[in-house]
């Protein structure tokens, strides 16, 4: 048994602990249980002050346990520090001595406060429901994120490319010109979006016959270029038209799909199209009605995705910025989120030549990494692994990583250290024990190594994003292009980051990049890459035709051994130039291969 439970019947309390180590995970005997009609309270001790979660709030990764109150109650509010926002997630992850971790989830949707205390301890206060707790034992923190929600869906490959959207593209001519300008400026673009400009009087499932008279033809033209198209839908249905003039409302009214008020009539609010009825998605009939409306509109406009916004129980009032202390203060309605700068052109081609060069370089780096990123999403979909993760998930035994929230990892092998403050040309990053190869400038120029973790001040000019590959990993890369439809036809490369022992491992998942449930149907190719003893080989774990015609055109092998420690410690400057071997090849990716070097 991994855990034990002790129950104290009077006064009631329970203790959940690890059977082997004796670590107490939950201890509700620290304070009385209160259970009344609209007030439930229960407290527990915590094994450490490292607690993360209890979203959605704009907070550091590690929550402050110095008498901090966290409110869980959804509301439609722009991100503001220390207040409750759109989502409520009554789940926390707590680290323990030695790097073990556990999670606790309270299955309760009532409004609640969670009070964090410095002892350390935590108190749940709910306005109703029951106290239905789930304790996730870990102990590996990497296993916890998937235990609660399950595995995510597999995104299409093109979904990982560059998307462009803003309010103000008021016609098909303007939208087409934006796409043309992106191509002329040599910026990659995979998905063009439109905000509500396309709609007739801002009503869902319509398009205006003035600026968007050739709307379907525009979307089909994008498809011929290899682009995808997404449009916005606010699930609020205009209720102001005469009967028989707007099918979504007429049909919804007939089928009883709208939220009702106390009199049994549809609850009418006011959103973008004016008076608005709100679909009740707890009603199964609403699902069928919504599906029919989407299907019928898709037959007119062949979009590739929907941008569902405002799908929460909230509606803007007539005085959105007013409070009791400022009764006459109100803000003009404006869909731009970063206003007023949002009223200015924001497309990449609208910036200075120097800024464009920096953005172009960053996008090329991202597109070159897409085979690796797509493989990470496959692991998330098939095994519940995280794609982007904080450092402590990968290095739980290093307490220095527990509070790092200005860096992130893609999988376990790619460390990203962004600059998050304007005007900075240097950035401090934490490098856990091991060797890390820099990808700054698009190629390996320097590597960092430490016998133990170390903070390092990195140069970060405007044209550089600090990205480092962890020794022991093999990353599949691909020549970038102006869309994923084109880049998927390009040659691939393997970036082999060897450990001091000369070994590395990686994999590649590849399907058609678009079909639903290709993994479940077995319609995919999966490759395993192994490097050791002066060679790298591929093993074909599963074959399909999707990788046919794609060649491996380059092998980039990096090797660097740690310099001898000085007195058992990492030297003050742990950087050194790696040994880099570039191997031009032309090998079919769909067949096993071996590349050897001496």
PDB file of N, CA and C in Angstrom, residues 504-565:
ATOM      1  N   UNK A 504      22.284   9.575 -26.518  1.00  0.00           N
ATOM      2  CA  UNK A 504      21.132  10.463 -26.667  1.00  0.00           C
ATOM      3  C   UNK A 504      19.973   9.652 -27.211  1.00  0.00           C
ATOM      4  N   UNK A 505      18.782  10.207 -27.048  1.00  0.00           N
ATOM      5  CA  UNK A 505      17.564   9.488 -27.449  1.00  0.00           C
ATOM      6  C   UNK A 505      16.507  10.509 -27.862  1.00  0.00           C
ATOM      7  N   UNK A 506      15.675  10.155 -28.827  1.00  0.00           N
ATOM      8  CA  UNK A 506      14.575  11.006 -29.254  1.00  0.00           C
ATOM      9  C   UNK A 506      13.577  10.210 -30.063  1.00  0.00           C
ATOM     10  N   UNK A 507      12.498  10.869 -30.491  1.00  0.00           N
ATOM     11  CA  UNK A 507      11.493  10.180 -31.283  1.00  0.00           C
ATOM     12  C   UNK A 507      10.765  11.181 -32.163  1.00  0.00           C
ATOM     13  N   UNK A 508       9.965  10.637 -33.081  1.00  0.00           N
ATOM     14  CA  UNK A 508       9.190  11.446 -34.015  1.00  0.00           C
ATOM     15  C   UNK A 508       7.856  10.771 -34.252  1.00  0.00           C
ATOM     16  N   UNK A 509       6.781  11.532 -34.083  1.00  0.00           N
ATOM     17  CA  UNK A 509       5.432  11.083 -34.450  1.00  0.00           C
ATOM     18  C   UNK A 509       5.005  11.871 -35.679  1.00  0.00           C
ATOM     19  N   UNK A 510       4.463  11.171 -36.692  1.00  0.00           N
ATOM     20  CA  UNK A 510       4.127  11.828 -37.948  1.00  0.00           C
ATOM     21  C   UNK A 510       2.876  11.188 -38.539  1.00  0.00           C
ATOM     22  N   UNK A 511       1.835  11.985 -38.722  1.00  0.00           N
ATOM     23  CA  UNK A 511       0.650  11.528 -39.445  1.00  0.00           C
ATOM     24  C   UNK A 511       0.362  12.536 -40.548  1.00  0.00           C
ATOM     25  N   UNK A 512      -0.893  12.575 -41.036  1.00  0.00           N
ATOM     26  CA  UNK A 512      -1.163  13.536 -42.105  1.00  0.00           C
ATOM     27  C   UNK A 512      -1.328  14.952 -41.581  1.00  0.00           C
ATOM     28  N   UNK A 513      -1.299  15.128 -40.254  1.00  0.00           N
ATOM     29  CA  UNK A 513      -1.342  16.456 -39.663  1.00  0.00           C
ATOM     30  C   UNK A 513      -2.711  17.081 -39.599  1.00  0.00           C
ATOM     31  N   UNK A 514      -3.757  16.332 -39.970  1.00  0.00           N
ATOM     32  CA  UNK A 514      -5.067  16.961 -40.069  1.00  0.00           C
ATOM     33  C   UNK A 514      -6.216  16.054 -39.652  1.00  0.00           C
ATOM     34  N   UNK A 515      -6.095  14.752 -39.877  1.00  0.00           N
ATOM     35  CA  UNK A 515      -7.226  13.846 -39.676  1.00  0.00           C
ATOM     36  C   UNK A 515      -7.511  13.623 -38.205  1.00  0.00           C
ATOM     37  N   UNK A 516      -8.762  13.331 -37.912  1.00  0.00           N
ATOM     38  CA  UNK A 516      -9.228  13.084 -36.561  1.00  0.00           C
ATOM     39  C   UNK A 516      -8.868  11.664 -36.138  1.00  0.00           C
ATOM     40  N   UNK A 517      -8.255  11.525 -34.974  1.00  0.00           N
ATOM     41  CA  UNK A 517      -7.955  10.239 -34.341  1.00  0.00           C
ATOM     42  C   UNK A 517      -7.084   9.333 -35.210  1.00  0.00           C
ATOM     43  N   UNK A 518      -6.083   9.903 -35.839  1.00  0.00           N
ATOM     44  CA  UNK A 518      -5.170   9.066 -36.632  1.00  0.00           C
ATOM     45  C   UNK A 518      -4.388   8.106 -35.744  1.00  0.00           C
ATOM     46  N   UNK A 519      -4.062   8.531 -34.520  1.00  0.00           N
ATOM     47  CA  UNK A 519      -3.352   7.642 -33.600  1.00  0.00           C
ATOM     48  C   UNK A 519      -4.237   6.466 -33.208  1.00  0.00           C
ATOM     49  N   UNK A 520      -5.486   6.749 -32.871  1.00  0.00           N
ATOM     50  CA  UNK A 520      -6.397   5.685 -32.471  1.00  0.00           C
ATOM     51  C   UNK A 520      -6.639   4.703 -33.613  1.00  0.00           C
ATOM     52  N   UNK A 521      -6.616   5.190 -34.856  1.00  0.00           N
ATOM     53  CA  UNK A 521      -6.827   4.326 -36.019  1.00  0.00           C
ATOM     54  C   UNK A 521      -5.545   3.643 -36.481  1.00  0.00           C
ATOM     55  N   UNK A 522      -4.404   4.017 -35.890  1.00  0.00           N
ATOM     56  CA  UNK A 522      -3.137   3.420 -36.286  1.00  0.00           C
ATOM     57  C   UNK A 522      -2.579   3.960 -37.576  1.00  0.00           C
ATOM     58  N   UNK A 523      -3.063   5.107 -38.032  1.00  0.00           N
ATOM     59  CA  UNK A 523      -2.632   5.675 -39.309  1.00  0.00           C
ATOM     60  C   UNK A 523      -1.545   6.721 -39.075  1.00  0.00           C
ATOM     61  N   UNK A 524      -0.367   6.287 -38.697  1.00  0.00           N
ATOM     62  CA  UNK A 524       0.725   7.204 -38.390  1.00  0.00           C
ATOM     63  C   UNK A 524       2.059   6.469 -38.494  1.00  0.00           C
ATOM     64  N   UNK A 525       3.123   7.254 -38.517  1.00  0.00           N
ATOM     65  CA  UNK A 525       4.488   6.730 -38.474  1.00  0.00           C
ATOM     66  C   UNK A 525       5.132   7.179 -37.174  1.00  0.00           C
ATOM     67  N   UNK A 526       5.869   6.275 -36.548  1.00  0.00           N
ATOM     68  CA  UNK A 526       6.584   6.609 -35.322  1.00  0.00           C
ATOM     69  C   UNK A 526       8.004   6.074 -35.417  1.00  0.00           C
ATOM     70  N   UNK A 527       8.967   6.958 -35.175  1.00  0.00           N
ATOM     71  CA  UNK A 527      10.388   6.620 -35.239  1.00  0.00           C
ATOM     72  C   UNK A 527      11.032   6.824 -33.886  1.00  0.00           C
ATOM     73  N   UNK A 528      11.967   5.953 -33.566  1.00  0.00           N
ATOM     74  CA  UNK A 528      12.798   6.088 -32.373  1.00  0.00           C
ATOM     75  C   UNK A 528      14.224   6.338 -32.827  1.00  0.00           C
ATOM     76  N   UNK A 529      14.891   7.332 -32.244  1.00  0.00           N
ATOM     77  CA  UNK A 529      16.283   7.650 -32.559  1.00  0.00           C
ATOM     78  C   UNK A 529      17.153   7.354 -31.343  1.00  0.00           C
ATOM     79  N   UNK A 530      18.247   6.653 -31.573  1.00  0.00           N
ATOM     80  CA  UNK A 530      19.182   6.299 -30.505  1.00  0.00           C
ATOM     81  C   UNK A 530      20.597   6.629 -30.961  1.00  0.00           C
ATOM     82  N   UNK A 531      21.369   7.258 -30.086  1.00  0.00           N
ATOM     83  CA  UNK A 531      22.770   7.572 -30.379  1.00  0.00           C
ATOM     84  C   UNK A 531      23.647   6.983 -29.287  1.00  0.00           C
ATOM     85  N   UNK A 532      24.700   6.295 -29.695  1.00  0.00           N
ATOM     86  CA  UNK A 532      25.688   5.765 -28.755  1.00  0.00           C
ATOM     87  C   UNK A 532      26.851   5.203 -29.554  1.00  0.00           C
ATOM     88  N   UNK A 533      28.040   5.159 -28.938  1.00  0.00           N
ATOM     89  CA  UNK A 533      29.230   4.549 -29.538  1.00  0.00           C
ATOM     90  C   UNK A 533      29.514   5.091 -30.929  1.00  0.00           C
ATOM     91  N   UNK A 534      29.387   6.418 -31.103  1.00  0.00           N
ATOM     92  CA  UNK A 534      29.768   7.045 -32.355  1.00  0.00           C
ATOM     93  C   UNK A 534      28.804   6.821 -33.494  1.00  0.00           C
ATOM     94  N   UNK A 535      27.541   6.572 -33.203  1.00  0.00           N
ATOM     95  CA  UNK A 535      26.562   6.366 -34.271  1.00  0.00           C
ATOM     96  C   UNK A 535      25.177   6.757 -33.770  1.00  0.00           C
ATOM     97  N   UNK A 536      24.315   7.126 -34.718  1.00  0.00           N
ATOM     98  CA  UNK A 536      22.905   7.369 -34.425  1.00  0.00           C
ATOM     99  C   UNK A 536      22.087   6.520 -35.388  1.00  0.00           C
ATOM    100  N   UNK A 537      21.093   5.866 -34.890  1.00  0.00           N
ATOM    101  CA  UNK A 537      20.260   4.999 -35.713  1.00  0.00           C
ATOM    102  C   UNK A 537      18.790   5.316 -35.499  1.00  0.00           C
ATOM    103  N   UNK A 538      17.978   4.926 -36.464  1.00  0.00           N
ATOM    104  CA  UNK A 538      16.530   5.084 -36.345  1.00  0.00           C
ATOM    105  C   UNK A 538      15.893   3.707 -36.364  1.00  0.00           C
ATOM    106  N   UNK A 539      14.837   3.582 -35.561  1.00  0.00           N
ATOM    107  CA  UNK A 539      14.034   2.364 -35.560  1.00  0.00           C
ATOM    108  C   UNK A 539      12.606   2.733 -35.931  1.00  0.00           C
ATOM    109  N   UNK A 540      12.049   2.006 -36.872  1.00  0.00           N
ATOM    110  CA  UNK A 540      10.692   2.259 -37.332  1.00  0.00           C
ATOM    111  C   UNK A 540       9.729   1.486 -36.430  1.00  0.00           C
ATOM    112  N   UNK A 541       9.073   2.197 -35.498  1.00  0.00           N
ATOM    113  CA  UNK A 541       8.155   1.539 -34.575  1.00  0.00           C
ATOM    114  C   UNK A 541       6.791   1.298 -35.206  1.00  0.00           C
ATOM    115  N   UNK A 542       6.401   2.171 -36.112  1.00  0.00           N
ATOM    116  CA  UNK A 542       5.157   1.990 -36.857  1.00  0.00           C
ATOM    117  C   UNK A 542       5.281   2.750 -38.165  1.00  0.00           C
ATOM    118  N   UNK A 543       4.775   2.155 -39.235  1.00  0.00           N
ATOM    119  CA  UNK A 543       4.941   2.731 -40.566  1.00  0.00           C
ATOM    120  C   UNK A 543       3.599   3.118 -41.167  1.00  0.00           C
ATOM    121  N   UNK A 544       3.613   4.196 -41.928  1.00  0.00           N
ATOM    122  CA  UNK A 544       2.481   4.609 -42.755  1.00  0.00           C
ATOM    123  C   UNK A 544       3.070   5.336 -43.954  1.00  0.00           C
ATOM    124  N   UNK A 545       2.207   5.762 -44.856  1.00  0.00           N
ATOM    125  CA  UNK A 545       2.692   6.436 -46.059  1.00  0.00           C
ATOM    126  C   UNK A 545       2.915   7.924 -45.856  1.00  0.00           C
ATOM    127  N   UNK A 546       2.606   8.455 -44.665  1.00  0.00           N
ATOM    128  CA  UNK A 546       2.617   9.907 -44.480  1.00  0.00           C
ATOM    129  C   UNK A 546       4.025  10.496 -44.524  1.00  0.00           C
ATOM    130  N   UNK A 547       5.031   9.693 -44.237  1.00  0.00           N
ATOM    131  CA  UNK A 547       6.412  10.199 -44.242  1.00  0.00           C
ATOM    132  C   UNK A 547       7.119   9.926 -45.569  1.00  0.00           C
ATOM    133  N   UNK A 548       6.444   9.266 -46.492  1.00  0.00           N
ATOM    134  CA  UNK A 548       7.059   8.951 -47.786  1.00  0.00           C
ATOM    135  C   UNK A 548       7.477  10.234 -48.512  1.00  0.00           C
ATOM    136  N   UNK A 549       8.663  10.220 -49.055  1.00  0.00           N
ATOM    137  CA  UNK A 549       9.174  11.367 -49.791  1.00  0.00           C
ATOM    138  C   UNK A 549       9.935  12.367 -48.963  1.00  0.00           C
ATOM    139  N   UNK A 550       9.880  12.255 -47.630  1.00  0.00           N
ATOM    140  CA  UNK A 550      10.602  13.179 -46.749  1.00  0.00           C
ATOM    141  C   UNK A 550      11.983  12.594 -46.471  1.00  0.00           C
ATOM    142  N   UNK A 551      13.005  13.401 -46.726  1.00  0.00           N
ATOM    143  CA  UNK A 551      14.384  12.937 -46.574  1.00  0.00           C
ATOM    144  C   UNK A 551      15.035  13.538 -45.340  1.00  0.00           C
ATOM    145  N   UNK A 552      15.897  12.755 -44.716  1.00  0.00           N
ATOM    146  CA  UNK A 552      16.805  13.303 -43.710  1.00  0.00           C
ATOM    147  C   UNK A 552      17.986  13.889 -44.466  1.00  0.00           C
ATOM    148  N   UNK A 553      18.190  15.185 -44.354  1.00  0.00           N
ATOM    149  CA  UNK A 553      19.212  15.869 -45.139  1.00  0.00           C
ATOM    150  C   UNK A 553      20.381  16.354 -44.308  1.00  0.00           C
ATOM    151  N   UNK A 554      20.278  16.266 -42.986  1.00  0.00           N
ATOM    152  CA  UNK A 554      21.375  16.759 -42.167  1.00  0.00           C
ATOM    153  C   UNK A 554      21.339  16.091 -40.801  1.00  0.00           C
ATOM    154  N   UNK A 555      22.514  15.757 -40.319  1.00  0.00           N
ATOM    155  CA  UNK A 555      22.666  15.336 -38.943  1.00  0.00           C
ATOM    156  C   UNK A 555      23.585  16.320 -38.243  1.00  0.00           C
ATOM    157  N   UNK A 556      23.149  16.853 -37.129  1.00  0.00           N
ATOM    158  CA  UNK A 556      23.952  17.814 -36.371  1.00  0.00           C
ATOM    159  C   UNK A 556      24.224  17.202 -35.013  1.00  0.00           C
ATOM    160  N   UNK A 557      25.450  16.752 -34.813  1.00  0.00           N
ATOM    161  CA  UNK A 557      25.823  16.070 -33.573  1.00  0.00           C
ATOM    162  C   UNK A 557      26.679  17.007 -32.736  1.00  0.00           C
ATOM    163  N   UNK A 558      26.306  17.163 -31.449  1.00  0.00           N
ATOM    164  CA  UNK A 558      27.017  18.048 -30.543  1.00  0.00           C
ATOM    165  C   UNK A 558      27.527  17.242 -29.357  1.00  0.00           C
ATOM    166  N   UNK A 559      28.782  17.467 -29.022  1.00  0.00           N
ATOM    167  CA  UNK A 559      29.378  16.748 -27.897  1.00  0.00           C
ATOM    168  C   UNK A 559      30.211  17.704 -27.080  1.00  0.00           C
ATOM    169  N   UNK A 560      30.134  17.576 -25.779  1.00  0.00           N
ATOM    170  CA  UNK A 560      30.940  18.392 -24.876  1.00  0.00           C
ATOM    171  C   UNK A 560      30.987  17.700 -23.533  1.00  0.00           C
ATOM    172  N   UNK A 561      32.178  17.505 -23.022  1.00  0.00           N
ATOM    173  CA  UNK A 561      32.334  16.913 -21.693  1.00  0.00           C
ATOM    174  C   UNK A 561      32.520  18.022 -20.676  1.00  0.00           C
ATOM    175  N   UNK A 562      32.007  17.821 -19.494  1.00  0.00           N
ATOM    176  CA  UNK A 562      32.192  18.801 -18.425  1.00  0.00           C
ATOM    177  C   UNK A 562      33.668  18.953 -18.101  1.00  0.00           C
ATOM    178  N   UNK A 563      34.090  20.185 -17.915  1.00  0.00           N
ATOM    179  CA  UNK A 563      35.462  20.403 -17.486  1.00  0.00           C
ATOM    180  C   UNK A 563      35.647  19.908 -16.056  1.00  0.00           C
ATOM    181  N   UNK A 564      36.828  19.505 -15.700  1.00  0.00           N
ATOM    182  CA  UNK A 564      37.050  18.998 -14.334  1.00  0.00           C
ATOM    183  C   UNK A 564      36.619  20.030 -13.293  1.00  0.00           C
ATOM    184  N   UNK A 565      35.916  19.606 -12.259  1.00  0.00           N
ATOM    185  CA  UNK A 565      35.481  20.558 -11.224  1.00  0.00           C
ATOM    186  C   UNK A 565      36.661  21.121 -10.456  1.00  0.00           C
TER     187      UNK A 565
END
